[in-house]
Amino acid sequence: MLPTQSGGPGAFAQFDLKRVPTPCYVVDEEKIRSNLQILRDIGDRSGARVLLALKAFSMWSLAGLVEEYLDGCCTSGLWESRLAREKNFVPQKNEKVLSTFSPALREEEIEEICSLSDHLIFNSPHAFGLQYARKSGVSTGLRINPELSLGLDPKYDPCAENSRLGYPMSKLGTGELSGFQGLHFHTLCEQNFEPLLKTWQRIEQQLGGTLHHLEWINLGGGHHCTRDDYDRDGLAELISQISQKYEVEVFLEPGEAVALDAGILVGEVLDIMDAEKRHALLDLSATCHAPDVIEAPYRPALLGEIMEEGYEYFLGGSSCLTADSFGSYQLSDELNR
């Protein structure tokens, strides 16, 4: 189970939950802005271009706010690329960058993806669609697998054994990188600076002599750089070193860092049921409203929960899926039907 990464309730500690209907997502726009300001500061200090990973936060009502601070978006295929352009996360004809990566591309989608994207990243030097992309004029990159597993969970570790994500660095032949303008690696998930540093040191040790022809290097996502304990000074210094040594633009693709601690899911207890344990039955569904709770899995933080022993409740979802539960929580007061 992945650890809960909540930094605390923040402004939600004073939020009146009765103000909103349930089920309901509530977003703290000022916390989003605060996170974006941190990311902008990293970009300004280091020279990095900071892109929103749209798969992690695609709330288009805040696209203008994101566009105000960041340098563009990275997307996972045609539909996210369309969303980024149409909702003005990355407006057409400006200096922002739309970077697209998918492990494989559909033949009928390649032309449109190339027209929407500024960077198009491929999963191998021999990937389908690469020759068309080069002729189209889009800047092409190669995603590599540095083969250094530092992830917290194999399901979220692109360097896990037999990973399909990124071309194994040890298999990269002489000259295979030379046809690309960029290099991309994404190896982290909700992690601090140290795993990134170790990964870069491994890449530089093996590929350092072949990087000078590149125009850009993309350090991927998974950087929890808006967390209070993240080493942002170390990150800025590393980016500056890479940029100066290899004369490249450096890109970052934070996702969750943009929205970290900026939202809650509000629900209502509909009924109480005693089985082997006591269940609070909600108008929420983990599998529908917060699927990562089951897929990761992880246990989300709860406003008002206590860490010592109290009244224990399993918060159950409203679907027919047996595993539709947010987990077990201790409360200071007994819930009423």
PDB file of C-alpha atoms in Angstrom, residues 128-257:
ATOM      1  CA  PHE A 128       5.967   2.951 -35.385  1.00  0.00           C
ATOM      2  CA  GLY A 129       5.300   6.515 -36.534  1.00  0.00           C
ATOM      3  CA  LEU A 130       8.787   7.852 -35.901  1.00  0.00           C
ATOM      4  CA  GLN A 131       9.646   8.429 -39.557  1.00  0.00           C
ATOM      5  CA  TYR A 132       6.387  10.312 -40.173  1.00  0.00           C
ATOM      6  CA  ALA A 133       7.014  12.468 -37.101  1.00  0.00           C
ATOM      7  CA  ARG A 134      10.498  13.403 -38.278  1.00  0.00           C
ATOM      8  CA  LYS A 135       9.176  14.444 -41.680  1.00  0.00           C
ATOM      9  CA  SER A 136       6.391  16.497 -40.044  1.00  0.00           C
ATOM     10  CA  GLY A 137       8.866  18.765 -38.283  1.00  0.00           C
ATOM     11  CA  VAL A 138       7.826  17.956 -34.706  1.00  0.00           C
ATOM     12  CA  SER A 139      10.748  17.707 -32.273  1.00  0.00           C
ATOM     13  CA  THR A 140      11.228  14.016 -31.468  1.00  0.00           C
ATOM     14  CA  GLY A 141      12.533  12.477 -28.268  1.00  0.00           C
ATOM     15  CA  LEU A 142      13.370   8.993 -27.046  1.00  0.00           C
ATOM     16  CA  ARG A 143      12.144   7.700 -23.711  1.00  0.00           C
ATOM     17  CA  ILE A 144      14.726   5.502 -22.037  1.00  0.00           C
ATOM     18  CA  ASN A 145      14.547   3.106 -19.116  1.00  0.00           C
ATOM     19  CA  PRO A 146      17.632   3.784 -16.945  1.00  0.00           C
ATOM     20  CA  GLU A 147      17.159   0.316 -15.410  1.00  0.00           C
ATOM     21  CA  LEU A 148      17.515   1.617 -11.866  1.00  0.00           C
ATOM     22  CA  SER A 149      14.497   0.618  -9.800  1.00  0.00           C
ATOM     23  CA  LEU A 150      13.874   3.137  -7.011  1.00  0.00           C
ATOM     24  CA  GLY A 151      10.074   3.108  -6.945  1.00  0.00           C
ATOM     25  CA  LEU A 152       7.971   2.537  -3.848  1.00  0.00           C
ATOM     26  CA  ASP A 153       5.641   0.057  -5.575  1.00  0.00           C
ATOM     27  CA  PRO A 154       6.351  -2.075  -8.692  1.00  0.00           C
ATOM     28  CA  LYS A 155       2.970  -1.068 -10.176  1.00  0.00           C
ATOM     29  CA  TYR A 156       4.157   2.546 -10.303  1.00  0.00           C
ATOM     30  CA  ASP A 157       7.823   1.904 -11.078  1.00  0.00           C
ATOM     31  CA  PRO A 158       8.712   2.347 -14.778  1.00  0.00           C
ATOM     32  CA  CYS A 159      12.044   0.643 -14.038  1.00  0.00           C
ATOM     33  CA  ALA A 160      10.440  -2.487 -12.591  1.00  0.00           C
ATOM     34  CA  GLU A 161      11.461  -5.819 -14.091  1.00  0.00           C
ATOM     35  CA  ASN A 162      10.317  -6.296 -17.709  1.00  0.00           C
ATOM     36  CA  SER A 163       8.891  -2.770 -17.914  1.00  0.00           C
ATOM     37  CA  ARG A 164       7.363  -1.738 -21.252  1.00  0.00           C
ATOM     38  CA  LEU A 165       7.936   1.968 -20.517  1.00  0.00           C
ATOM     39  CA  GLY A 166      11.086   3.344 -22.091  1.00  0.00           C
ATOM     40  CA  TYR A 167      13.830   1.730 -24.156  1.00  0.00           C
ATOM     41  CA  PRO A 168      16.302  -0.139 -21.910  1.00  0.00           C
ATOM     42  CA  MET A 169      19.404   2.005 -21.664  1.00  0.00           C
ATOM     43  CA  SER A 170      21.682  -1.042 -21.868  1.00  0.00           C
ATOM     44  CA  LYS A 171      20.205  -1.943 -25.290  1.00  0.00           C
ATOM     45  CA  LEU A 172      20.774   1.485 -26.822  1.00  0.00           C
ATOM     46  CA  GLY A 173      23.099   0.939 -29.756  1.00  0.00           C
ATOM     47  CA  THR A 174      25.763   3.251 -31.145  1.00  0.00           C
ATOM     48  CA  GLY A 175      24.145   6.157 -32.961  1.00  0.00           C
ATOM     49  CA  GLU A 176      20.551   5.215 -32.055  1.00  0.00           C
ATOM     50  CA  LEU A 177      20.122   8.416 -30.053  1.00  0.00           C
ATOM     51  CA  SER A 178      21.605  10.646 -32.748  1.00  0.00           C
ATOM     52  CA  GLY A 179      18.389  11.016 -34.762  1.00  0.00           C
ATOM     53  CA  PHE A 180      16.455  12.443 -31.813  1.00  0.00           C
ATOM     54  CA  GLN A 181      16.375  16.039 -30.617  1.00  0.00           C
ATOM     55  CA  GLY A 182      15.526  15.061 -27.046  1.00  0.00           C
ATOM     56  CA  LEU A 183      15.946  12.477 -24.318  1.00  0.00           C
ATOM     57  CA  HIS A 184      13.169  11.606 -21.861  1.00  0.00           C
ATOM     58  CA  PHE A 185      13.021   9.487 -18.738  1.00  0.00           C
ATOM     59  CA  HIS A 186      10.217   9.160 -16.201  1.00  0.00           C
ATOM     60  CA  THR A 187      11.142   6.902 -13.290  1.00  0.00           C
ATOM     61  CA  LEU A 188       9.566   8.409 -10.157  1.00  0.00           C
ATOM     62  CA  CYS A 189       6.205   8.409  -8.373  1.00  0.00           C
ATOM     63  CA  GLU A 190       5.519  10.741  -5.427  1.00  0.00           C
ATOM     64  CA  GLN A 191       9.239  10.890  -4.593  1.00  0.00           C
ATOM     65  CA  ASN A 192      11.814  13.338  -3.289  1.00  0.00           C
ATOM     66  CA  PHE A 193      14.966  14.608  -4.984  1.00  0.00           C
ATOM     67  CA  GLU A 194      17.431  11.857  -4.057  1.00  0.00           C
ATOM     68  CA  PRO A 195      16.038   9.162  -6.428  1.00  0.00           C
ATOM     69  CA  LEU A 196      16.173  11.655  -9.309  1.00  0.00           C
ATOM     70  CA  LEU A 197      19.799  12.470  -8.544  1.00  0.00           C
ATOM     71  CA  LYS A 198      20.761   8.777  -8.442  1.00  0.00           C
ATOM     72  CA  THR A 199      18.929   8.152 -11.711  1.00  0.00           C
ATOM     73  CA  TRP A 200      20.637  11.048 -13.477  1.00  0.00           C
ATOM     74  CA  GLN A 201      24.064   9.934 -12.234  1.00  0.00           C
ATOM     75  CA  ARG A 202      23.447   6.496 -13.748  1.00  0.00           C
ATOM     76  CA  ILE A 203      22.303   7.983 -17.067  1.00  0.00           C
ATOM     77  CA  GLU A 204      25.243  10.353 -17.249  1.00  0.00           C
ATOM     78  CA  GLN A 205      27.697   7.583 -16.437  1.00  0.00           C
ATOM     79  CA  GLN A 206      26.430   5.454 -19.325  1.00  0.00           C
ATOM     80  CA  LEU A 207      25.306   8.038 -21.907  1.00  0.00           C
ATOM     81  CA  GLY A 208      27.183  11.206 -20.993  1.00  0.00           C
ATOM     82  CA  GLY A 209      29.351  11.128 -24.091  1.00  0.00           C
ATOM     83  CA  THR A 210      26.321  10.987 -26.407  1.00  0.00           C
ATOM     84  CA  LEU A 211      24.207  13.800 -24.928  1.00  0.00           C
ATOM     85  CA  HIS A 212      25.938  16.886 -26.326  1.00  0.00           C
ATOM     86  CA  HIS A 213      24.036  16.842 -29.634  1.00  0.00           C
ATOM     87  CA  LEU A 214      20.635  17.016 -27.920  1.00  0.00           C
ATOM     88  CA  GLU A 215      18.418  20.103 -27.840  1.00  0.00           C
ATOM     89  CA  TRP A 216      16.479  19.115 -24.727  1.00  0.00           C
ATOM     90  CA  ILE A 217      16.388  16.639 -21.851  1.00  0.00           C
ATOM     91  CA  ASN A 218      13.104  15.847 -20.103  1.00  0.00           C
ATOM     92  CA  LEU A 219      13.360  14.612 -16.498  1.00  0.00           C
ATOM     93  CA  GLY A 220       9.768  13.341 -16.503  1.00  0.00           C
ATOM     94  CA  GLY A 221       7.351  13.482 -13.596  1.00  0.00           C
ATOM     95  CA  GLY A 222       6.770  11.986 -10.173  1.00  0.00           C
ATOM     96  CA  HIS A 223       8.649  14.832  -8.466  1.00  0.00           C
ATOM     97  CA  HIS A 224       6.796  15.808  -5.276  1.00  0.00           C
ATOM     98  CA  CYS A 225       8.510  19.181  -5.361  1.00  0.00           C
ATOM     99  CA  THR A 226       5.688  21.153  -3.717  1.00  0.00           C
ATOM    100  CA  ARG A 227       6.004  19.063  -0.554  1.00  0.00           C
ATOM    101  CA  ASP A 228       7.609  20.918   2.346  1.00  0.00           C
ATOM    102  CA  ASP A 229      10.416  18.365   2.737  1.00  0.00           C
ATOM    103  CA  TYR A 230      11.415  18.321  -0.950  1.00  0.00           C
ATOM    104  CA  ASP A 231      15.002  19.437  -1.668  1.00  0.00           C
ATOM    105  CA  ARG A 232      14.153  22.196  -4.151  1.00  0.00           C
ATOM    106  CA  ASP A 233      17.623  23.742  -3.905  1.00  0.00           C
ATOM    107  CA  GLY A 234      19.164  20.427  -4.935  1.00  0.00           C
ATOM    108  CA  LEU A 235      16.734  20.109  -7.841  1.00  0.00           C
ATOM    109  CA  ALA A 236      17.449  23.616  -9.120  1.00  0.00           C
ATOM    110  CA  GLU A 237      21.196  23.041  -8.878  1.00  0.00           C
ATOM    111  CA  LEU A 238      21.022  19.734 -10.777  1.00  0.00           C
ATOM    112  CA  ILE A 239      18.917  21.242 -13.559  1.00  0.00           C
ATOM    113  CA  SER A 240      21.333  24.156 -13.926  1.00  0.00           C
ATOM    114  CA  GLN A 241      24.292  21.771 -14.109  1.00  0.00           C
ATOM    115  CA  ILE A 242      22.659  19.628 -16.802  1.00  0.00           C
ATOM    116  CA  SER A 243      21.633  22.660 -18.830  1.00  0.00           C
ATOM    117  CA  GLN A 244      25.064  24.274 -18.726  1.00  0.00           C
ATOM    118  CA  LYS A 245      27.113  21.121 -19.267  1.00  0.00           C
ATOM    119  CA  TYR A 246      25.147  19.832 -22.259  1.00  0.00           C
ATOM    120  CA  GLU A 247      23.756  23.162 -23.538  1.00  0.00           C
ATOM    121  CA  VAL A 248      20.187  21.858 -23.523  1.00  0.00           C
ATOM    122  CA  GLU A 249      16.770  22.974 -22.365  1.00  0.00           C
ATOM    123  CA  VAL A 250      15.666  20.928 -19.371  1.00  0.00           C
ATOM    124  CA  PHE A 251      12.007  19.998 -18.867  1.00  0.00           C
ATOM    125  CA  LEU A 252      10.116  18.815 -15.782  1.00  0.00           C
ATOM    126  CA  GLU A 253       6.660  17.196 -15.850  1.00  0.00           C
ATOM    127  CA  PRO A 254       5.151  17.423 -12.340  1.00  0.00           C
ATOM    128  CA  GLY A 255       1.593  16.174 -12.025  1.00  0.00           C
ATOM    129  CA  GLU A 256       0.335  15.580  -8.514  1.00  0.00           C
ATOM    130  CA  ALA A 257       2.674  18.333  -7.283  1.00  0.00           C
TER     131      ALA A 257
END
